[in-house]
PDB file of C-alpha atoms and ligand atoms in Angstrom:
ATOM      1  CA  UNK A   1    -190.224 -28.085 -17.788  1.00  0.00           C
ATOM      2  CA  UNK A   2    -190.436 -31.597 -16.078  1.00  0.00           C
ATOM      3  CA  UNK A   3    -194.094 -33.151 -15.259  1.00  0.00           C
ATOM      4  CA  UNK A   4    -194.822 -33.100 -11.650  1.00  0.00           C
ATOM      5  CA  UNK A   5    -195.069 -36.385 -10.170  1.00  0.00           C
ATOM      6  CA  UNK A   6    -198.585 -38.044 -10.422  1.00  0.00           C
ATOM      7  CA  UNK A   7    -199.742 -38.515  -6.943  1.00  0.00           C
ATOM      8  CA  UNK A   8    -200.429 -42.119  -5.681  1.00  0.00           C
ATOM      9  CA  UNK A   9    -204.444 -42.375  -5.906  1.00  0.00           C
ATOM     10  CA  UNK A  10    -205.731 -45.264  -3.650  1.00  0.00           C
ATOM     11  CA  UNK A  11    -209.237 -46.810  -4.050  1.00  0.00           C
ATOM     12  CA  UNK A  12    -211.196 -48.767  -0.779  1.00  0.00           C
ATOM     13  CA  UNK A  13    -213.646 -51.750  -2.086  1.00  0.00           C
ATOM     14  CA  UNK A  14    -215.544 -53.187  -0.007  1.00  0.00           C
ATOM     15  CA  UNK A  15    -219.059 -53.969   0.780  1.00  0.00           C
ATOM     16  CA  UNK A  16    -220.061 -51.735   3.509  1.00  0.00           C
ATOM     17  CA  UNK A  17    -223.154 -53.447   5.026  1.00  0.00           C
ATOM     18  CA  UNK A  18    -222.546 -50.814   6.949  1.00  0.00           C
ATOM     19  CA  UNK A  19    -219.583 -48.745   7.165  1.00  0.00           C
ATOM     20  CA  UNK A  20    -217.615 -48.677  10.231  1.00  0.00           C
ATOM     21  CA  UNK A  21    -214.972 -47.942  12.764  1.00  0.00           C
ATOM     22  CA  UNK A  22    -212.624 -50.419  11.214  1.00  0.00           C
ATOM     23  CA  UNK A  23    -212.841 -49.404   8.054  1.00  0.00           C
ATOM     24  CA  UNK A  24    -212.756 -45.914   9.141  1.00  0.00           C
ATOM     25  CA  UNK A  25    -209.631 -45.796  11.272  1.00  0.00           C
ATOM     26  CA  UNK A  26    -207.370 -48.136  10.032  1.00  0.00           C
ATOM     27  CA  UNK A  27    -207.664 -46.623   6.658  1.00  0.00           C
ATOM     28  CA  UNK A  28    -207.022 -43.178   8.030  1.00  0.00           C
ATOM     29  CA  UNK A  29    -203.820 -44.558   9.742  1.00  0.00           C
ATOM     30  CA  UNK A  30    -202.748 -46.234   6.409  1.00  0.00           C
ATOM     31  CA  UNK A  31    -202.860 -43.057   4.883  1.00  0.00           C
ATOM     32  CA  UNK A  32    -200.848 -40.913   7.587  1.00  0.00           C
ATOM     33  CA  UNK A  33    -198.151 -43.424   7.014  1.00  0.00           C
ATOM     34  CA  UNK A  34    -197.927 -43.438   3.446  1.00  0.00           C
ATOM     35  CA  UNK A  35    -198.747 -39.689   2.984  1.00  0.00           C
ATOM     36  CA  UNK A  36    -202.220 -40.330   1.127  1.00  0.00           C
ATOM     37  CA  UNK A  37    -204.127 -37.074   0.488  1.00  0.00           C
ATOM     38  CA  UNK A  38    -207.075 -39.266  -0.935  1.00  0.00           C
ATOM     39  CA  UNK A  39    -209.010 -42.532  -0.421  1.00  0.00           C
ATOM     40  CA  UNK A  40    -212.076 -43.321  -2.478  1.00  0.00           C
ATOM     41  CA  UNK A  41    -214.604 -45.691  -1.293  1.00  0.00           C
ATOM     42  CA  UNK A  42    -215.653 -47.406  -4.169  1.00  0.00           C
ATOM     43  CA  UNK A  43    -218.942 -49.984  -2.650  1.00  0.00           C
ATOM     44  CA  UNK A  44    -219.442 -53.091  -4.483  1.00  0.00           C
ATOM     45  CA  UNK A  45    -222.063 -54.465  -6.184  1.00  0.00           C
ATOM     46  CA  UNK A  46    -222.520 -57.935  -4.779  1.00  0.00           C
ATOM     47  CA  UNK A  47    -222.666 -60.674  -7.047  1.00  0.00           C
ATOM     48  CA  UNK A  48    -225.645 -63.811  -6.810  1.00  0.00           C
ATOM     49  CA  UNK A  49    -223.895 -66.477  -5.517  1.00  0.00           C
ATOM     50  CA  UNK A  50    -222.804 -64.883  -2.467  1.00  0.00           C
ATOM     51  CA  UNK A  51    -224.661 -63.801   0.562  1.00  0.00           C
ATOM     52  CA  UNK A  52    -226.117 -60.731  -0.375  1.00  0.00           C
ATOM     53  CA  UNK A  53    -226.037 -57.365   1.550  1.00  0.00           C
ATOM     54  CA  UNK A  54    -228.424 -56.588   3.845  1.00  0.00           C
ATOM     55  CA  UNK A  55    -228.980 -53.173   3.068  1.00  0.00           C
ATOM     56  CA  UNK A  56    -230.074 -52.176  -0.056  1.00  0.00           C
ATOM     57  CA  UNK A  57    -227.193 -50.303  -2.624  1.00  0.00           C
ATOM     58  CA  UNK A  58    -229.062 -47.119  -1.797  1.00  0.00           C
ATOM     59  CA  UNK A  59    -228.601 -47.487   1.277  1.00  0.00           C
ATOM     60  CA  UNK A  60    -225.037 -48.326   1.460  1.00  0.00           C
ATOM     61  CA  UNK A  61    -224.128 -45.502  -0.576  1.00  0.00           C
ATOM     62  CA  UNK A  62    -225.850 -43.264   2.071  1.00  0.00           C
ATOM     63  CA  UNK A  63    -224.445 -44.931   4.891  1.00  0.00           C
ATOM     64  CA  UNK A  64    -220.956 -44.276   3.362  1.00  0.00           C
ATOM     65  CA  UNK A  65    -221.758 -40.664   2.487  1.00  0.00           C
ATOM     66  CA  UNK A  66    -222.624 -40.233   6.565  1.00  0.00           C
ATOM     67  CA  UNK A  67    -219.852 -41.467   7.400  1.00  0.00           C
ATOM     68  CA  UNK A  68    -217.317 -39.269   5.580  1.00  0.00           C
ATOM     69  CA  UNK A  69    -219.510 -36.400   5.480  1.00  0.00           C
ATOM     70  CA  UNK A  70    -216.737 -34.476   8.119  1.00  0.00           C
ATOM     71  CA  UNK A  71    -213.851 -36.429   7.025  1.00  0.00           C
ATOM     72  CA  UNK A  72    -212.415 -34.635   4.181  1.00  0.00           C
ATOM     73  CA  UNK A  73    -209.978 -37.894   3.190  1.00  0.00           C
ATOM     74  CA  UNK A  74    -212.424 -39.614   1.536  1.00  0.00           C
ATOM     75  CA  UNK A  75    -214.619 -39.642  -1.741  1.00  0.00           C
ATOM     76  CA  UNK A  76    -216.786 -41.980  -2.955  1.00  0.00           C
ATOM     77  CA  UNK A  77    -217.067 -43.456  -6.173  1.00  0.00           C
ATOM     78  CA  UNK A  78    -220.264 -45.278  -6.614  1.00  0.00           C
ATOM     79  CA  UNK A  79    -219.558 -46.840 -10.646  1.00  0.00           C
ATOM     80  CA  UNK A  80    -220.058 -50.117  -9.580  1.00  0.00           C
ATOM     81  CA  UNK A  81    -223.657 -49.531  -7.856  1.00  0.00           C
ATOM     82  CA  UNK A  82    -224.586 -47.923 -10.921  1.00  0.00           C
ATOM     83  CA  UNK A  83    -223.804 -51.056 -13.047  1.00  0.00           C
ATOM     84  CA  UNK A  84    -226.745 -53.622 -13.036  1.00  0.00           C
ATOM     85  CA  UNK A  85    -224.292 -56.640 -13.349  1.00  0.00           C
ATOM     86  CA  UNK A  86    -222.021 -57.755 -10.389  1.00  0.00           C
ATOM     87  CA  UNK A  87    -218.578 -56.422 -11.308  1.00  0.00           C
ATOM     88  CA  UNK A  88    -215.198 -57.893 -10.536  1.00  0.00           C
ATOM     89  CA  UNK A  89    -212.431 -55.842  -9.077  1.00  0.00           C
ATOM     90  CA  UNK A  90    -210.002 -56.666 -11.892  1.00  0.00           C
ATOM     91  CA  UNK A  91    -212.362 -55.513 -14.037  1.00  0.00           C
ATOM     92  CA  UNK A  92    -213.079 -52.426 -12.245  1.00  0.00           C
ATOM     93  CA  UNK A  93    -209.327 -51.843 -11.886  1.00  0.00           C
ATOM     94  CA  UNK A  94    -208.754 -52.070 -15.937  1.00  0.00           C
ATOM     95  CA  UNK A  95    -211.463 -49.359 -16.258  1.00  0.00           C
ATOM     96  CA  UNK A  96    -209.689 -47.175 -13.926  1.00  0.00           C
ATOM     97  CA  UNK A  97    -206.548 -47.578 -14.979  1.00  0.00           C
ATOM     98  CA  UNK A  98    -207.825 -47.031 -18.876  1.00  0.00           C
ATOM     99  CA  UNK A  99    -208.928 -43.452 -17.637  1.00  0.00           C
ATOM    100  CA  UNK A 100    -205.984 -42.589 -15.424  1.00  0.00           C
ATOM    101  CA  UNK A 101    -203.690 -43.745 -17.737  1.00  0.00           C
ATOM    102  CA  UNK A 102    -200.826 -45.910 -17.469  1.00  0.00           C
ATOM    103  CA  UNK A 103    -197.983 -43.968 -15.676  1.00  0.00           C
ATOM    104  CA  UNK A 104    -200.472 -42.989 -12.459  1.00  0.00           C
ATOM    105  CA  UNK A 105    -199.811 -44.785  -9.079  1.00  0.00           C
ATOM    106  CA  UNK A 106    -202.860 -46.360  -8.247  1.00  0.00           C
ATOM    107  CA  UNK A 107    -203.331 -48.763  -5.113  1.00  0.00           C
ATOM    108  CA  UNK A 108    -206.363 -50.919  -3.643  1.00  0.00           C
ATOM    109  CA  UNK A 109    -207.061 -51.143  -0.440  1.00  0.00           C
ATOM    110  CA  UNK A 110    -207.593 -54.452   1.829  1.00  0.00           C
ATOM    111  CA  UNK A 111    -208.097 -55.899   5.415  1.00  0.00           C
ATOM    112  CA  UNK A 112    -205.445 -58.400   6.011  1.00  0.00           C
ATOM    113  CA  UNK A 113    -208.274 -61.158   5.661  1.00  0.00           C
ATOM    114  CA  UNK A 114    -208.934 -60.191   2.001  1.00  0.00           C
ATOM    115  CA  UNK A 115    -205.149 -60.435   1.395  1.00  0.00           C
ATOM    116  CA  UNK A 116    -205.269 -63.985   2.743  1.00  0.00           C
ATOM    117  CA  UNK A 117    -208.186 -64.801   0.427  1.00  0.00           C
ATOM    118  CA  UNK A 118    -207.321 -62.978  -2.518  1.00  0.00           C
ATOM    119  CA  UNK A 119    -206.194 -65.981  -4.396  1.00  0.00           C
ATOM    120  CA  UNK A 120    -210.149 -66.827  -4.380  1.00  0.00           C
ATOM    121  CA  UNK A 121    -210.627 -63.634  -6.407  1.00  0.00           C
ATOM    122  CA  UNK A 122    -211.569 -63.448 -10.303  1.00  0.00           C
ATOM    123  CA  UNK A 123    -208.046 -62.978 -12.240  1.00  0.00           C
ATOM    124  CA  UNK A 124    -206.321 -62.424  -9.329  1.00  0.00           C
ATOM    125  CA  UNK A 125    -203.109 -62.771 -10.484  1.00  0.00           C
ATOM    126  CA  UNK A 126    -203.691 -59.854 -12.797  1.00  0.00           C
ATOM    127  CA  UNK A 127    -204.231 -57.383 -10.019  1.00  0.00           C
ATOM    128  CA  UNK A 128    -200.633 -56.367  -9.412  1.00  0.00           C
ATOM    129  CA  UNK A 129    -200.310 -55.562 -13.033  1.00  0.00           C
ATOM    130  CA  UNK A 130    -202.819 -52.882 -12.313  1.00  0.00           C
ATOM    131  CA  UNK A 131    -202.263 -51.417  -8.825  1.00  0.00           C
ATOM    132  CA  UNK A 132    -200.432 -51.786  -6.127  1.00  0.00           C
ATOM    133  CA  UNK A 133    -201.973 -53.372  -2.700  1.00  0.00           C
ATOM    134  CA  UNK A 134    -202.296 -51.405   0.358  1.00  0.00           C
ATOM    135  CA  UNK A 135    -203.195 -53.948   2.976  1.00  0.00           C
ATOM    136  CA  UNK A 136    -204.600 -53.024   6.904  1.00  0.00           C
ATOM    137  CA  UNK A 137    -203.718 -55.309   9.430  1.00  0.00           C
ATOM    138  CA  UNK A 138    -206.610 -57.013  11.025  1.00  0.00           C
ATOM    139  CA  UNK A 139    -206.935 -58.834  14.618  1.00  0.00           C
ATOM    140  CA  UNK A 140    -207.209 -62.250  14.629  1.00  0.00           C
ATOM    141  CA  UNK A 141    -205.987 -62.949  11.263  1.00  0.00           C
ATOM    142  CA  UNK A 142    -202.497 -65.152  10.324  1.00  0.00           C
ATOM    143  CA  UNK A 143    -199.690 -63.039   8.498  1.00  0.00           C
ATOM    144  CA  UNK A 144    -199.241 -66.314   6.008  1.00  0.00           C
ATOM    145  CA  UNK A 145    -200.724 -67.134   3.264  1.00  0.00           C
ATOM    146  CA  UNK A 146    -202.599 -70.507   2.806  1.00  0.00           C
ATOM    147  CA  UNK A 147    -199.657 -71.953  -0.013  1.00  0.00           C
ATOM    148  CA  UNK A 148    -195.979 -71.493   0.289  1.00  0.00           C
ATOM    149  CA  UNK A 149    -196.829 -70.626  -3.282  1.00  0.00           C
ATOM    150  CA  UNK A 150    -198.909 -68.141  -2.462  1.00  0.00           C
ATOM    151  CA  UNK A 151    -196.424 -66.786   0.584  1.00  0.00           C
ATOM    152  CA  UNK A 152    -193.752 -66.854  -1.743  1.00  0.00           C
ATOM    153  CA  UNK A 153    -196.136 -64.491  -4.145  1.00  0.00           C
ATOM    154  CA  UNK A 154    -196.041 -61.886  -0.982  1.00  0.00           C
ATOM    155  CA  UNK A 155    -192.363 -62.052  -0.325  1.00  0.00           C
ATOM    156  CA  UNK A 156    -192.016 -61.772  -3.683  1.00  0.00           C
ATOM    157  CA  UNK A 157    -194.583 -58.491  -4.209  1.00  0.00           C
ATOM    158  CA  UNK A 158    -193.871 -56.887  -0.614  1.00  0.00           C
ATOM    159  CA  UNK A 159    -191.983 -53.614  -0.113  1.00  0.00           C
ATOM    160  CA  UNK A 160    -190.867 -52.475   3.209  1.00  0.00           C
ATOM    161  CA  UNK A 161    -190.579 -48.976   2.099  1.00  0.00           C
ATOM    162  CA  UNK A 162    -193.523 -46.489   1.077  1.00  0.00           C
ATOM    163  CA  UNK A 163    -191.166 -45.309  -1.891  1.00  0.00           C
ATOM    164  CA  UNK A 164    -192.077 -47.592  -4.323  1.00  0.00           C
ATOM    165  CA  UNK A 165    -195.689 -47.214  -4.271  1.00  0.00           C
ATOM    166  CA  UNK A 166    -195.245 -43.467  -4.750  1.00  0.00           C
ATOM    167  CA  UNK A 167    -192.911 -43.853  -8.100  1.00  0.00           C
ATOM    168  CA  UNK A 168    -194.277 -47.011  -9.705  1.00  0.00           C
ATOM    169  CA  UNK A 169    -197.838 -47.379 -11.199  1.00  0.00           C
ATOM    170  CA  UNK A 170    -198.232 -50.873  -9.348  1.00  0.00           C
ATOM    171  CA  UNK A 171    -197.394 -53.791  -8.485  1.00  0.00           C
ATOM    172  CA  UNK A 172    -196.279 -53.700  -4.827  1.00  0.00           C
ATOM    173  CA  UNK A 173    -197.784 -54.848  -1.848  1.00  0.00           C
ATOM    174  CA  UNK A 174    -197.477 -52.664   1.541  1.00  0.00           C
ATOM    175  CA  UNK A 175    -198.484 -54.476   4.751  1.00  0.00           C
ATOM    176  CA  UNK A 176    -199.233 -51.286   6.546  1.00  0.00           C
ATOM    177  CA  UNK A 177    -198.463 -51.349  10.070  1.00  0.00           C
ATOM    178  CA  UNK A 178    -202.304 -50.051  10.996  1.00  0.00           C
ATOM    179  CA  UNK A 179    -203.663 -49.992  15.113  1.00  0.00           C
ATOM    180  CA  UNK A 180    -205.543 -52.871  15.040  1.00  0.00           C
ATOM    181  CA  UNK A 181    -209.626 -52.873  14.977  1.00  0.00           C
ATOM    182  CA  UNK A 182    -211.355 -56.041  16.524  1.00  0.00           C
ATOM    183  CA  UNK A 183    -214.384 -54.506  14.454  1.00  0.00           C
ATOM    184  CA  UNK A 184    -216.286 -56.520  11.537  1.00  0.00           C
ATOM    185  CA  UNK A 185    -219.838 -55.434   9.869  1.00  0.00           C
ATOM    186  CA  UNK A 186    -220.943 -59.223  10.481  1.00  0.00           C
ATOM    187  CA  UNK A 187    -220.680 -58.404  14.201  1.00  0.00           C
ATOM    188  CA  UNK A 188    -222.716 -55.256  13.920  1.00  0.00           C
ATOM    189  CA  UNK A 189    -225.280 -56.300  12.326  1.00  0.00           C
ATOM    190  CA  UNK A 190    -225.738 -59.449  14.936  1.00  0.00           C
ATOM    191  CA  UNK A 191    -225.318 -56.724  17.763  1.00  0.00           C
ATOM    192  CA  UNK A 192    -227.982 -54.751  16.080  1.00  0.00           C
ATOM    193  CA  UNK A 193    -230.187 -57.391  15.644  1.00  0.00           C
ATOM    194  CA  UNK A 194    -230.156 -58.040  19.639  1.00  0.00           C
ATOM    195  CA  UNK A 195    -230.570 -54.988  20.696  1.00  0.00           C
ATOM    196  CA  UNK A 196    -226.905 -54.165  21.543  1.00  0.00           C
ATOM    197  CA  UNK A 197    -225.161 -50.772  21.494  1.00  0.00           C
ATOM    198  CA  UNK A 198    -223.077 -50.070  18.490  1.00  0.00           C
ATOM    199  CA  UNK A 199    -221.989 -46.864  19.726  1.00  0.00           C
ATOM    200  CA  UNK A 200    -218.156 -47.112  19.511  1.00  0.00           C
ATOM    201  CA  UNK A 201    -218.109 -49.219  16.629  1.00  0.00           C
ATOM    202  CA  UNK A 202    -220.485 -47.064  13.744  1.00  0.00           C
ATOM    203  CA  UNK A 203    -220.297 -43.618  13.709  1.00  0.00           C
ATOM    204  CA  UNK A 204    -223.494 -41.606  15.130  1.00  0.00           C
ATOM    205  CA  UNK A 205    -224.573 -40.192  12.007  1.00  0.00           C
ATOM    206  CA  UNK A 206    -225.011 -43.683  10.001  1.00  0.00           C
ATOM    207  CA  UNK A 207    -226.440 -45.301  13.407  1.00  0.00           C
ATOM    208  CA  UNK A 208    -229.296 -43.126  13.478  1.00  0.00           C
ATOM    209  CA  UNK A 209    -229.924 -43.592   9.560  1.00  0.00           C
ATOM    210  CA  UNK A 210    -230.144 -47.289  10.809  1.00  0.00           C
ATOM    211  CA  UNK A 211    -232.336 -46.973  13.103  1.00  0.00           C
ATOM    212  CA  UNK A 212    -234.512 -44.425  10.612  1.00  0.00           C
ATOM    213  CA  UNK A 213    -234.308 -47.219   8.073  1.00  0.00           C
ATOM    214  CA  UNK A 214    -235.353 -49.923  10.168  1.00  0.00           C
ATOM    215  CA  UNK A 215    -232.419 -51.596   9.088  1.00  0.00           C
ATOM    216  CA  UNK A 216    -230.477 -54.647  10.354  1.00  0.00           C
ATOM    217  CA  UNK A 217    -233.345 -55.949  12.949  1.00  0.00           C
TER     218      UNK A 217
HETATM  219  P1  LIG B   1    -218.430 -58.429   6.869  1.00  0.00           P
HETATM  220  O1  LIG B   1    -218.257 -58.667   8.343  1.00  0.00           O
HETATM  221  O2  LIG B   1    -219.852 -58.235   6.423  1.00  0.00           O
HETATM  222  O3  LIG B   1    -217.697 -59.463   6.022  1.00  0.00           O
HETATM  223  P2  LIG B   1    -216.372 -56.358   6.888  1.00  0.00           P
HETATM  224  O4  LIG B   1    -216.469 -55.706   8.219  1.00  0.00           O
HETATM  225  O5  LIG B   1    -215.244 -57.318   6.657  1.00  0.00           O
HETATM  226  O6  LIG B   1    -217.764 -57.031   6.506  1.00  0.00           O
HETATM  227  P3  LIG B   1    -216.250 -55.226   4.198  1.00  0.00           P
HETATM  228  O7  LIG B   1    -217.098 -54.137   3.690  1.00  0.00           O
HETATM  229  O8  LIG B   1    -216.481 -56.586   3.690  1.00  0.00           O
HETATM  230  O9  LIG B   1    -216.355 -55.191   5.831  1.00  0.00           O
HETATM  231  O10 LIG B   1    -214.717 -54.836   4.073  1.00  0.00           O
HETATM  232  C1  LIG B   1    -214.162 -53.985   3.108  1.00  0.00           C
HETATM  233  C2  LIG B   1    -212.650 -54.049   3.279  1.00  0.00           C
HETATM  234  O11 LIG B   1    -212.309 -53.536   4.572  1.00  0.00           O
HETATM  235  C3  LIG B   1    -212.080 -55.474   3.224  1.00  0.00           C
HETATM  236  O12 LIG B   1    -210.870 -55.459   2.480  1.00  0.00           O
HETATM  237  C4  LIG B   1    -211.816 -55.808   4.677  1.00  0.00           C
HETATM  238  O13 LIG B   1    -210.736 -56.697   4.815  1.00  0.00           O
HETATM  239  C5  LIG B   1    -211.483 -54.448   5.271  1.00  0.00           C
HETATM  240  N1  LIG B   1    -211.835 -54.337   6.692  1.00  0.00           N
HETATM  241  C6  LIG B   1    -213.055 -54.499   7.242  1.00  0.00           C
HETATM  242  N2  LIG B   1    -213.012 -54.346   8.579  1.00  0.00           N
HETATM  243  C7  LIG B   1    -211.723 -54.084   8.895  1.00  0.00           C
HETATM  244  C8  LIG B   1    -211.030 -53.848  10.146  1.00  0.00           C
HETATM  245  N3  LIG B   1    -211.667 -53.897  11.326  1.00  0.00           N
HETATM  246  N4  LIG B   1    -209.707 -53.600  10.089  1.00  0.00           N
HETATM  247  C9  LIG B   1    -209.044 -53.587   8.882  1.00  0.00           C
HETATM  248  N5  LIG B   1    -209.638 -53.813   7.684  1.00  0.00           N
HETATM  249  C10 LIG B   1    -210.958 -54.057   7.681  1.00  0.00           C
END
């Protein structure tokens, strides 16, 4: 008898200082549309030279773990916390795709501003060998790239159709057609910071950890 397909497993990086609305939603869209039964959060471990979290790792994790507590779409995956060096997302991705072997569809998921600036990533250009790209749309951001190099990478990657990302192991890129989320962790922690509601924007269960934790003033 034939295998059954391997279903597409999809993996959301991101920092998380905290998690919110935008992330929330737009990645719970993506998945309607391309029939995802599964996201993982994966948080990242930050490396030096960039400005660091505010919230400790610990803390992150929890805030994540909050968050999807009632929202049976998502798992977390917490490896690259756990490692006491900064870790790439290549690098990450190579690990993954070591375990799951080389036939699973596996995506990554970005805001439309880390698609813009992915050419600033380490080895980026080995990325679509390992995964495909599953990118939300973001307000406020262009839909070109900063090169007509780099466009030309896009046109070159994109798929219009969910098919492919469902029957190859990677190397697509899906600009998912998302509701758009004016909604961006910088912003909450400055509204935070002043004393501003955050209500609509962080979901109740992580706000009051925040405000437990003293966090963000
Ligand atoms: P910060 O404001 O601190 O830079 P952020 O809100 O962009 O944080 P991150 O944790 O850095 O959040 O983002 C993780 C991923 O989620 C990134 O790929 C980012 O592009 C995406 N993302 C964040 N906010 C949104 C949003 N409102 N809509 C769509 N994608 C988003």
């Amino acid at each position: 008898m034939a295998e059954p397909p391997l279903m597409l497993q999809a993996i959301y990086g991101g920092t998380f200082d905290p998690i919110h609305y935008g992330h929330l939603n737009s990645v719970t869209a993506l998945a309607e549309q391309i029939s995802l039964s599964q996201v993982i959060i994966m948080p990242n471990n930050v490396p030096p030279h960039r400005p660091q979290p505010e919230a400790s790792s610990e803390q992150r994790k929890r805030m994540v773990e909050l968050a999807i507590a009632d929202k049976p779409l998502f798992t977390l995956d917490c490896r690259e916390l756990k490692r006491a060096t900064p870790s790439w997302t290549v690098e990450t991705l190579e690990q993954i795709r070591a375990e799951k072997g080389h036939l699973q569809p596996l995506a990554f998921i970005i805001g439309q501003d880390s698609l813009l600036s992915l050419a600033h990533w380490h080895r980026w250009e080995e990325l679509l060998s390992l995964c495909h790209l599953l990118v939300c749309q973001r307000p406020n951001y262009p839909l070109t790239m900063e090169t007509p190099e780099l466009q030309q990478w896009l046109v070159t990657h994109r798929t219009h159709s969910t098919e492919p990302l469902h029957q190859q192991p990677a190397g697509k890129i899906f600009i998912a057609p998302t509701p758009l989320y004016d909604i961006a962790a910088t912003t909450i922690r400055k509204r935070l910071a002043s004393g501003q509601s955050c209500d609509n924007l962080v979901p109740a269960p992580v706000l009051n950890f925040i405000h437990q934790q003293h966090l963000y003033r």
